[in-house]
mmCIF file of C-alpha atoms in Angstrom:
data_model
loop_
_atom_site.group_PDB
_atom_site.id
_atom_site.type_symbol
_atom_site.label_atom_id
_atom_site.label_comp_id
_atom_site.label_asym_id
_atom_site.label_seq_id
_atom_site.Cartn_x
_atom_site.Cartn_y
_atom_site.Cartn_z
ATOM 1 C CA MET S 66 0.000 0.000 0.000
ATOM 2 C CA SER S 67 1.344 3.457 -0.884
ATOM 3 C CA SER S 68 2.293 5.764 1.929
ATOM 4 C CA GLU S 69 0.896 9.290 2.385
ATOM 5 C CA LYS S 70 4.222 10.626 1.142
ATOM 6 C CA ASP S 71 4.048 8.483 -1.998
ATOM 7 C CA ARG S 72 0.535 9.748 -2.657
ATOM 8 C CA GLY S 73 1.682 13.358 -2.467
ATOM 9 C CA ALA S 74 0.290 13.907 1.036
ATOM 10 C CA ASP S 75 -3.353 13.776 -0.001
ATOM 11 C CA PRO S 76 -5.644 15.782 2.300
ATOM 12 C CA VAL S 77 -7.484 13.554 4.728
ATOM 13 C CA PRO S 78 -11.264 13.646 5.204
ATOM 14 C CA PRO S 79 -12.845 14.560 8.556
ATOM 15 C CA PRO S 80 -12.127 12.163 11.418
ATOM 16 C CA PRO S 81 -14.378 9.181 12.184
ATOM 17 C CA GLY S 82 -16.620 9.936 15.111
ATOM 18 C CA GLY S 83 -16.471 13.711 14.590
ATOM 19 C CA VAL S 84 -19.365 16.134 14.370
ATOM 20 C CA LEU S 85 -19.515 16.072 10.576
ATOM 21 C CA TRP S 86 -19.164 12.282 10.572
ATOM 22 C CA SER S 87 -22.435 12.166 12.523
ATOM 23 C CA LEU S 88 -24.253 14.858 10.549
ATOM 24 C CA ALA S 89 -23.422 14.190 6.915
ATOM 25 C CA GLY S 90 -24.538 10.558 6.816
ATOM 26 C CA ASP S 91 -27.741 10.963 8.814
ATOM 27 C CA VAL S 92 -30.821 10.805 6.573
ATOM 28 C CA ARG S 93 -31.859 14.178 7.990
ATOM 29 C CA ALA S 94 -28.980 15.716 6.041
ATOM 30 C CA LEU S 95 -31.048 15.066 2.910
ATOM 31 C CA LEU S 96 -33.514 17.662 4.163
ATOM 32 C CA MET S 97 -30.746 20.262 4.566
ATOM 33 C CA LEU S 98 -29.067 19.868 1.175
ATOM 34 C CA PRO S 99 -31.610 21.856 -0.922
ATOM 35 C CA ALA S 100 -31.009 24.915 1.268
ATOM 36 C CA ALA S 101 -27.236 24.579 0.830
ATOM 37 C CA LEU S 102 -27.570 24.239 -2.945
ATOM 38 C CA THR S 103 -29.861 27.261 -3.120
ATOM 39 C CA LEU S 104 -27.444 29.377 -1.093
ATOM 40 C CA GLN S 105 -24.608 28.310 -3.391
ATOM 41 C CA VAL S 106 -26.394 29.366 -6.573
ATOM 42 C CA ALA S 107 -27.413 32.689 -5.032
ATOM 43 C CA HIS S 108 -23.860 33.770 -5.864
ATOM 44 C CA PRO S 109 -24.049 35.406 -9.323
ATOM 45 C CA ALA S 110 -21.102 33.445 -10.735
ATOM 46 C CA VAL S 111 -22.148 30.101 -9.287
ATOM 47 C CA GLY S 112 -25.730 30.657 -10.370
ATOM 48 C CA ALA S 113 -24.614 31.505 -13.903
ATOM 49 C CA GLY S 114 -22.392 28.431 -14.059
ATOM 50 C CA VAL S 115 -25.205 26.139 -12.980
ATOM 51 C CA ASP S 116 -27.698 27.897 -15.244
ATOM 52 C CA GLU S 117 -25.493 27.546 -18.316
ATOM 53 C CA HIS S 118 -23.627 24.290 -17.747
ATOM 54 C CA SER S 119 -25.550 22.020 -15.356
ATOM 55 C CA VAL S 120 -28.010 19.291 -16.316
ATOM 56 C CA PHE S 121 -30.166 19.923 -13.249
ATOM 57 C CA ARG S 122 -33.164 20.758 -15.456
ATOM 58 C CA THR S 123 -32.922 17.798 -17.825
ATOM 59 C CA ASP S 124 -31.586 15.197 -15.369
ATOM 60 C CA PRO S 125 -32.490 16.398 -11.858
ATOM 61 C CA TRP S 126 -32.540 12.947 -10.295
ATOM 62 C CA GLY S 127 -29.199 11.918 -11.744
ATOM 63 C CA ARG S 128 -27.691 15.271 -10.812
ATOM 64 C CA GLY S 129 -28.949 14.908 -7.251
ATOM 65 C CA GLU S 130 -27.701 11.337 -6.954
ATOM 66 C CA ARG S 131 -24.224 12.284 -8.168
ATOM 67 C CA SER S 132 -24.024 15.285 -5.849
ATOM 68 C CA LEU S 133 -25.033 13.202 -2.838
ATOM 69 C CA SER S 134 -22.548 10.471 -3.715
ATOM 70 C CA SER S 135 -19.791 13.076 -4.025
ATOM 71 C CA LEU S 136 -20.613 14.616 -0.651
ATOM 72 C CA GLN S 137 -20.545 11.226 1.017
ATOM 73 C CA LEU S 138 -17.105 10.544 -0.463
ATOM 74 C CA TRP S 139 -15.722 13.800 0.946
ATOM 75 C CA VAL S 140 -16.595 12.665 4.455
ATOM 76 C CA TYR S 141 -16.591 8.856 4.401
ATOM 77 C CA GLY S 142 -14.453 8.057 1.367
ATOM 78 C CA GLY S 143 -11.108 7.550 3.104
ATOM 79 C CA GLU S 144 -8.420 7.425 0.428
ATOM 80 C CA GLU S 145 -11.098 7.914 -2.247
ATOM 81 C CA ALA S 146 -11.963 11.364 -0.871
ATOM 82 C CA ALA S 147 -8.965 13.180 -2.361
ATOM 83 C CA GLU S 148 -9.487 11.515 -5.743
ATOM 84 C CA GLU S 149 -13.097 12.667 -5.718
ATOM 85 C CA GLY S 150 -11.862 16.200 -5.055
ATOM 86 C CA ARG S 151 -9.524 15.960 -8.044
ATOM 87 C CA ARG S 152 -12.327 14.586 -10.219
ATOM 88 C CA LEU S 153 -14.539 17.548 -9.350
ATOM 89 C CA ARG S 154 -11.807 20.017 -10.219
ATOM 90 C CA ARG S 155 -11.280 18.330 -13.577
ATOM 91 C CA LEU S 156 -15.024 18.475 -14.178
ATOM 92 C CA HIS S 157 -15.130 22.220 -13.512
ATOM 93 C CA ARG S 158 -12.077 23.246 -15.542
ATOM 94 C CA THR S 159 -14.061 24.271 -18.617
ATOM 95 C CA ILE S 160 -16.943 25.971 -16.811
ATOM 96 C CA GLN S 161 -16.697 29.692 -17.425
ATOM 97 C CA GLY S 162 -18.720 32.560 -18.816
ATOM 98 C CA THR S 163 -20.254 35.866 -17.744
ATOM 99 C CA ASP S 164 -22.277 36.198 -14.538
ATOM 100 C CA THR S 165 -25.507 38.124 -13.974
ATOM 101 C CA ARG S 166 -23.564 41.309 -13.251
ATOM 102 C CA GLY S 167 -21.583 41.148 -16.468
ATOM 103 C CA ARG S 168 -18.389 39.907 -14.832
ATOM 104 C CA PRO S 169 -16.333 37.070 -16.318
ATOM 105 C CA TYR S 170 -16.260 33.999 -14.115
ATOM 106 C CA HIS S 171 -14.519 30.647 -13.933
ATOM 107 C CA ALA S 172 -15.893 27.853 -11.756
ATOM 108 C CA LEU S 173 -12.485 27.184 -10.207
ATOM 109 C CA SER S 174 -11.606 30.756 -9.346
ATOM 110 C CA PRO S 175 -10.852 30.713 -5.598
ATOM 111 C CA ALA S 176 -13.638 33.116 -4.642
ATOM 112 C CA ASN S 177 -16.325 31.119 -6.465
ATOM 113 C CA TYR S 178 -15.181 27.629 -5.559
ATOM 114 C CA ALA S 179 -14.638 28.591 -1.925
ATOM 115 C CA TRP S 180 -18.183 29.999 -1.665
ATOM 116 C CA VAL S 181 -19.696 26.723 -2.850
ATOM 117 C CA HIS S 182 -17.780 24.982 -0.077
ATOM 118 C CA ALA S 183 -18.439 27.660 2.554
ATOM 119 C CA THR S 184 -22.231 27.415 2.380
ATOM 120 C CA GLY S 185 -22.223 23.949 3.908
ATOM 121 C CA PHE S 186 -21.150 25.109 7.354
ATOM 122 C CA PRO S 187 -23.954 27.608 8.136
ATOM 123 C CA VAL S 188 -26.592 25.312 6.620
ATOM 124 C CA PHE S 189 -25.451 22.250 8.591
ATOM 125 C CA ARG S 190 -25.262 24.369 11.741
ATOM 126 C CA HIS S 191 -28.747 25.800 11.228
ATOM 127 C CA GLY S 192 -30.322 22.550 10.051
ATOM 128 C CA ALA S 193 -28.960 20.613 13.025
ATOM 129 C CA ARG S 194 -30.650 23.087 15.351
ATOM 130 C CA TYR S 195 -34.035 22.193 13.884
ATOM 131 C CA LEU S 196 -33.707 18.553 12.868
ATOM 132 C CA ILE S 197 -31.246 17.069 15.366
ATOM 133 C CA ARG S 198 -30.195 19.347 18.249
ATOM 134 C CA PRO S 199 -28.432 22.683 18.617
ATOM 135 C CA LEU S 200 -24.667 22.367 18.494
ATOM 136 C CA GLY S 201 -22.712 23.511 21.528
ATOM 137 C CA ARG S 202 -19.917 26.057 21.245
ATOM 138 C CA GLU S 203 -17.178 23.435 21.006
ATOM 139 C CA GLN S 204 -19.201 21.320 18.610
ATOM 140 C CA GLU S 205 -19.573 24.325 16.297
ATOM 141 C CA ARG S 206 -15.830 24.862 16.379
ATOM 142 C CA ALA S 207 -15.212 21.196 15.684
ATOM 143 C CA LEU S 208 -17.698 21.249 12.809
ATOM 144 C CA TYR S 209 -15.910 24.227 11.286
ATOM 145 C CA ARG S 210 -12.487 22.587 11.622
ATOM 146 C CA GLU S 211 -13.837 19.448 9.965
ATOM 147 C CA TRP S 212 -15.467 21.484 7.190
ATOM 148 C CA LEU S 213 -12.067 23.048 6.514
ATOM 149 C CA GLN S 214 -10.767 19.525 5.992
ATOM 150 C CA VAL S 215 -13.494 18.994 3.420
ATOM 151 C CA GLY S 216 -12.333 22.181 1.697
ATOM 152 C CA ARG S 217 -8.819 20.772 1.469
ATOM 153 C CA VAL S 218 -10.210 17.538 0.052
ATOM 154 C CA LEU S 219 -11.860 19.675 -2.634
ATOM 155 C CA GLY S 220 -8.517 21.249 -3.454
ATOM 156 C CA ILE S 221 -9.175 24.654 -1.881
ATOM 157 C CA HIS S 222 -6.083 26.314 -0.428
ATOM 158 C CA ASP S 223 -6.100 27.406 3.198
ATOM 159 C CA ARG S 224 -5.425 30.972 2.087
ATOM 160 C CA ASP S 225 -8.782 30.972 0.294
ATOM 161 C CA MET S 226 -10.826 29.809 3.302
ATOM 162 C CA PRO S 227 -11.346 31.618 6.619
ATOM 163 C CA GLN S 228 -9.187 29.577 8.984
ATOM 164 C CA THR S 229 -11.208 30.075 12.156
ATOM 165 C CA ILE S 230 -14.868 30.381 12.971
ATOM 166 C CA GLU S 231 -14.187 33.951 14.115
ATOM 167 C CA GLU S 232 -12.879 34.758 10.622
ATOM 168 C CA PHE S 233 -15.730 32.924 8.923
ATOM 169 C CA TRP S 234 -18.642 35.026 10.139
ATOM 170 C CA PRO S 235 -17.385 38.416 8.829
ATOM 171 C CA TYR S 236 -16.606 36.736 5.491
ATOM 172 C CA TYR S 237 -20.060 35.170 5.381
ATOM 173 C CA ARG S 238 -21.872 38.389 6.316
ATOM 174 C CA GLY S 239 -19.870 40.265 3.685
ATOM 175 C CA MET S 240 -20.916 37.760 1.020
ATOM 176 C CA LEU S 241 -24.559 38.102 2.037
ATOM 177 C CA ALA S 242 -24.330 41.886 1.909
ATOM 178 C CA ASP S 243 -22.389 42.272 -1.327
ATOM 179 C CA GLU S 244 -22.776 39.178 -3.500
ATOM 180 C CA VAL S 245 -25.825 36.972 -3.089
ATOM 181 C CA GLU S 246 -29.012 37.665 -4.996
ATOM 182 C CA ARG S 247 -32.157 35.926 -6.184
ATOM 183 C CA THR S 248 -30.677 34.400 -9.312
ATOM 184 C CA VAL S 249 -32.622 32.561 -12.000
ATOM 185 C CA VAL S 250 -31.566 29.232 -10.533
ATOM 186 C CA VAL S 251 -32.609 30.261 -7.015
ATOM 187 C CA GLU S 252 -36.000 31.150 -8.421
ATOM 188 C CA GLU S 253 -36.367 27.729 -10.022
ATOM 189 C CA LEU S 254 -35.370 25.968 -6.820
ATOM 190 C CA VAL S 255 -37.876 27.742 -4.585
ATOM 191 C CA VAL S 256 -40.968 28.250 -6.772
ATOM 192 C CA ARG S 257 -43.547 25.496 -7.058
ATOM 193 C CA GLY S 258 -44.544 25.645 -10.709
ATOM 194 C CA VAL S 259 -41.264 24.562 -12.322
ATOM 195 C CA PRO S 260 -41.806 21.212 -14.116
ATOM 196 C CA VAL S 261 -39.762 18.282 -12.784
ATOM 197 C CA PRO S 262 -39.734 14.913 -14.569
ATOM 198 C CA PRO S 263 -40.739 11.809 -12.583
ATOM 199 C CA PRO S 264 -37.924 9.802 -10.944
ATOM 200 C CA ASP S 265 -35.999 7.582 -13.342
ATOM 201 C CA ARG S 266 -34.181 5.561 -10.660
ATOM 202 C CA GLY S 267 -35.299 2.488 -8.768
ATOM 203 C CA PRO S 268 -37.335 -0.620 -9.618
ATOM 204 C CA LEU S 269 -39.217 -0.540 -12.911
ATOM 205 C CA VAL S 270 -42.610 -1.109 -11.284
ATOM 206 C CA LEU S 271 -42.063 1.838 -8.939
ATOM 207 C CA ARG S 272 -40.911 4.089 -11.782
ATOM 208 C CA LEU S 273 -43.978 3.222 -13.850
ATOM 209 C CA LEU S 274 -46.269 3.867 -10.888
ATOM 210 C CA LEU S 275 -44.649 7.217 -10.161
ATOM 211 C CA ARG S 276 -44.851 8.209 -13.804
ATOM 212 C CA ALA S 277 -48.595 7.511 -13.818
ATOM 213 C CA LEU S 278 -49.194 9.384 -10.555
ATOM 214 C CA TRP S 279 -46.719 12.196 -11.151
ATOM 215 C CA PRO S 280 -49.261 14.861 -12.210
ATOM 216 C CA VAL S 281 -50.980 14.356 -8.848
ATOM 217 C CA LEU S 282 -47.852 13.909 -6.726
ATOM 218 C CA LEU S 283 -45.708 16.710 -8.121
ATOM 219 C CA PRO S 284 -47.610 19.774 -6.787
ATOM 220 C CA PRO S 285 -47.541 18.757 -3.087
ATOM 221 C CA LEU S 286 -43.977 17.427 -3.375
ATOM 222 C CA ALA S 287 -42.819 20.651 -5.019
ATOM 223 C CA GLY S 288 -44.518 22.655 -2.306
ATOM 224 C CA PHE S 289 -42.864 20.602 0.419
ATOM 225 C CA ARG S 290 -39.459 20.943 -1.257
ATOM 226 C CA SER S 291 -39.846 24.710 -1.477
ATOM 227 C CA PHE S 292 -41.016 24.875 2.141
ATOM 228 C CA LEU S 293 -37.969 22.981 3.429
ATOM 229 C CA THR S 294 -35.533 24.778 1.133
ATOM 230 C CA VAL S 295 -36.516 28.204 2.406
ATOM 231 C CA GLY S 296 -37.236 27.133 5.974
ATOM 232 C CA LEU S 297 -33.916 25.379 6.607
ATOM 233 C CA MET S 298 -31.860 28.199 5.134
ATOM 234 C CA PRO S 299 -30.249 30.420 7.797
ATOM 235 C CA PRO S 300 -32.543 33.442 8.325
ATOM 236 C CA ASP S 301 -29.848 35.991 7.458
ATOM 237 C CA ALA S 302 -29.209 34.230 4.137
ATOM 238 C CA ARG S 303 -32.922 33.951 3.470
ATOM 239 C CA GLU S 304 -33.312 37.699 4.010
ATOM 240 C CA ALA S 305 -30.272 38.557 1.881
ATOM 241 C CA ILE S 306 -31.627 36.553 -1.071
ATOM 242 C CA GLY S 307 -35.115 37.992 -0.677
ATOM 243 C CA LEU S 308 -37.021 34.825 0.184
ATOM 244 C CA GLU S 309 -40.288 35.310 2.053
ATOM 245 C CA TRP S 310 -40.932 33.409 5.275
ATOM 246 C CA THR S 311 -43.875 33.938 7.613
ATOM 247 C CA ASP S 312 -44.486 33.213 11.278
ATOM 248 C CA THR S 313 -47.078 30.635 10.246
ATOM 249 C CA GLN S 314 -44.516 28.834 8.092
ATOM 250 C CA GLU S 315 -42.013 28.931 10.945
ATOM 251 C CA ARG S 316 -44.515 27.268 13.291
ATOM 252 C CA ARG S 317 -45.241 24.570 10.692
ATOM 253 C CA LEU S 318 -41.519 23.960 10.228
ATOM 254 C CA ARG S 319 -40.957 23.616 13.973
ATOM 255 C CA ARG S 320 -43.807 21.117 14.277
ATOM 256 C CA PHE S 321 -42.475 19.050 11.378
ATOM 257 C CA CYS S 322 -38.928 19.071 12.753
ATOM 258 C CA ALA S 323 -40.155 18.081 16.224
ATOM 259 C CA VAL S 324 -41.663 14.930 14.702
ATOM 260 C CA VAL S 325 -38.452 14.222 12.763
ATOM 261 C CA ARG S 326 -36.358 14.580 15.945
ATOM 262 C CA VAL S 327 -38.503 11.948 17.655
ATOM 263 C CA VAL S 328 -38.842 9.471 14.785
ATOM 264 C CA VAL S 329 -35.379 9.299 13.199
ATOM 265 C CA PRO S 330 -33.335 8.363 16.313
ATOM 266 C CA VAL S 331 -35.450 5.246 16.883
ATOM 267 C CA LEU S 332 -35.070 3.978 13.312
ATOM 268 C CA PRO S 333 -32.763 0.995 12.707
ATOM 269 C CA GLU S 334 -29.301 1.978 11.473
ATOM 270 C CA ARG S 335 -30.005 0.760 7.923
ATOM 271 C CA LEU S 336 -32.779 3.382 7.674
ATOM 272 C CA ARG S 337 -31.199 6.149 9.717
ATOM 273 C CA TYR S 338 -27.905 6.417 7.820
ATOM 274 C CA LEU S 339 -27.105 6.702 4.125
ATOM 275 C CA PRO S 340 -25.406 3.613 2.633
ATOM 276 C CA ARG S 341 -21.812 4.861 2.443
ATOM 277 C CA ALA S 342 -22.031 6.360 5.919
ATOM 278 C CA ARG S 343 -23.480 3.130 7.257
ATOM 279 C CA ARG S 344 -20.633 1.090 5.790
ATOM 280 C CA ALA S 345 -18.024 3.521 7.105
ATOM 281 C CA ARG S 346 -19.547 3.407 10.581
ATOM 282 C CA ALA S 347 -19.446 -0.404 10.548
ATOM 283 C CA VAL S 348 -15.775 -0.405 9.487
ATOM 284 C CA HIS S 349 -14.947 2.140 12.199
ATOM 285 C CA ARG S 350 -16.711 0.089 14.885
ATOM 286 C CA ASP S 351 -14.906 -3.051 13.781
ATOM 287 C CA ALA S 352 -11.547 -1.273 13.855
ATOM 288 C CA ARG S 353 -12.204 0.014 17.365
ATOM 289 C CA ARG S 354 -13.153 -3.463 18.580
ATOM 290 C CA ARG S 355 -9.970 -4.917 17.130
ATOM 291 C CA GLY S 356 -8.012 -2.089 18.725
ATOM 292 C CA VAL S 357 -9.434 -2.875 22.152
ATOM 293 C CA ARG S 358 -8.379 -6.472 21.808
#
């Protein structure tokens, strides 16, 4: 097996048993991801790149599946994590154009690529407060340190990421004040009337059933997606983008999340954790048992 030196000192993913290790593989993370994606594309350059180069309109289910798989590799991929980071950088090399403010952009420019990464921390922090439990002061610091490790896995230099949580918040507030806006892609992700094709993954019988029922199922599903996307976005980001949120919606969100907090912890592990996270947890437990012996 090659040593870390032989592999060019690949960045290592977050540590097993850490805060992110627990959050990213929990099925409740699936409810947080739309808010993170929406905050990413609220950046004019990122929104333009997705608008012009992504297949999220024509292949939303495939796009979502690939994005989720990539995220799981960053955290639970072990030696595969760094290779996934390199693959993403290769994928983004040709993505460039002009953003909504008439500025040239490239997907891999440090400011743009770092923003895509940065959005995960405030969304995980906020989503955990609703769906799992509020993070303590030290847990927040640990989460930020581990998210920096994810940034390194993605190939982002330390100089392009705030290195402490104290440095992060002024950076984040500055981005909300000066950069984010309600881009075309944000609009498509939060409105209910945008057409979405029926799922094309899973057993054939299920796909055929969903295709037949899709005209009936899509409106309430789209409404629920929009509700969670806006509701689980940090309030300051929601305000900066110009997304409406009422007290009535907030009460509904809190009731829904209260049910989720009760139900998910009592599920068996095969239902509570995503597949790659579940396998990584099993390997980690086995390694600890062997270590004790």
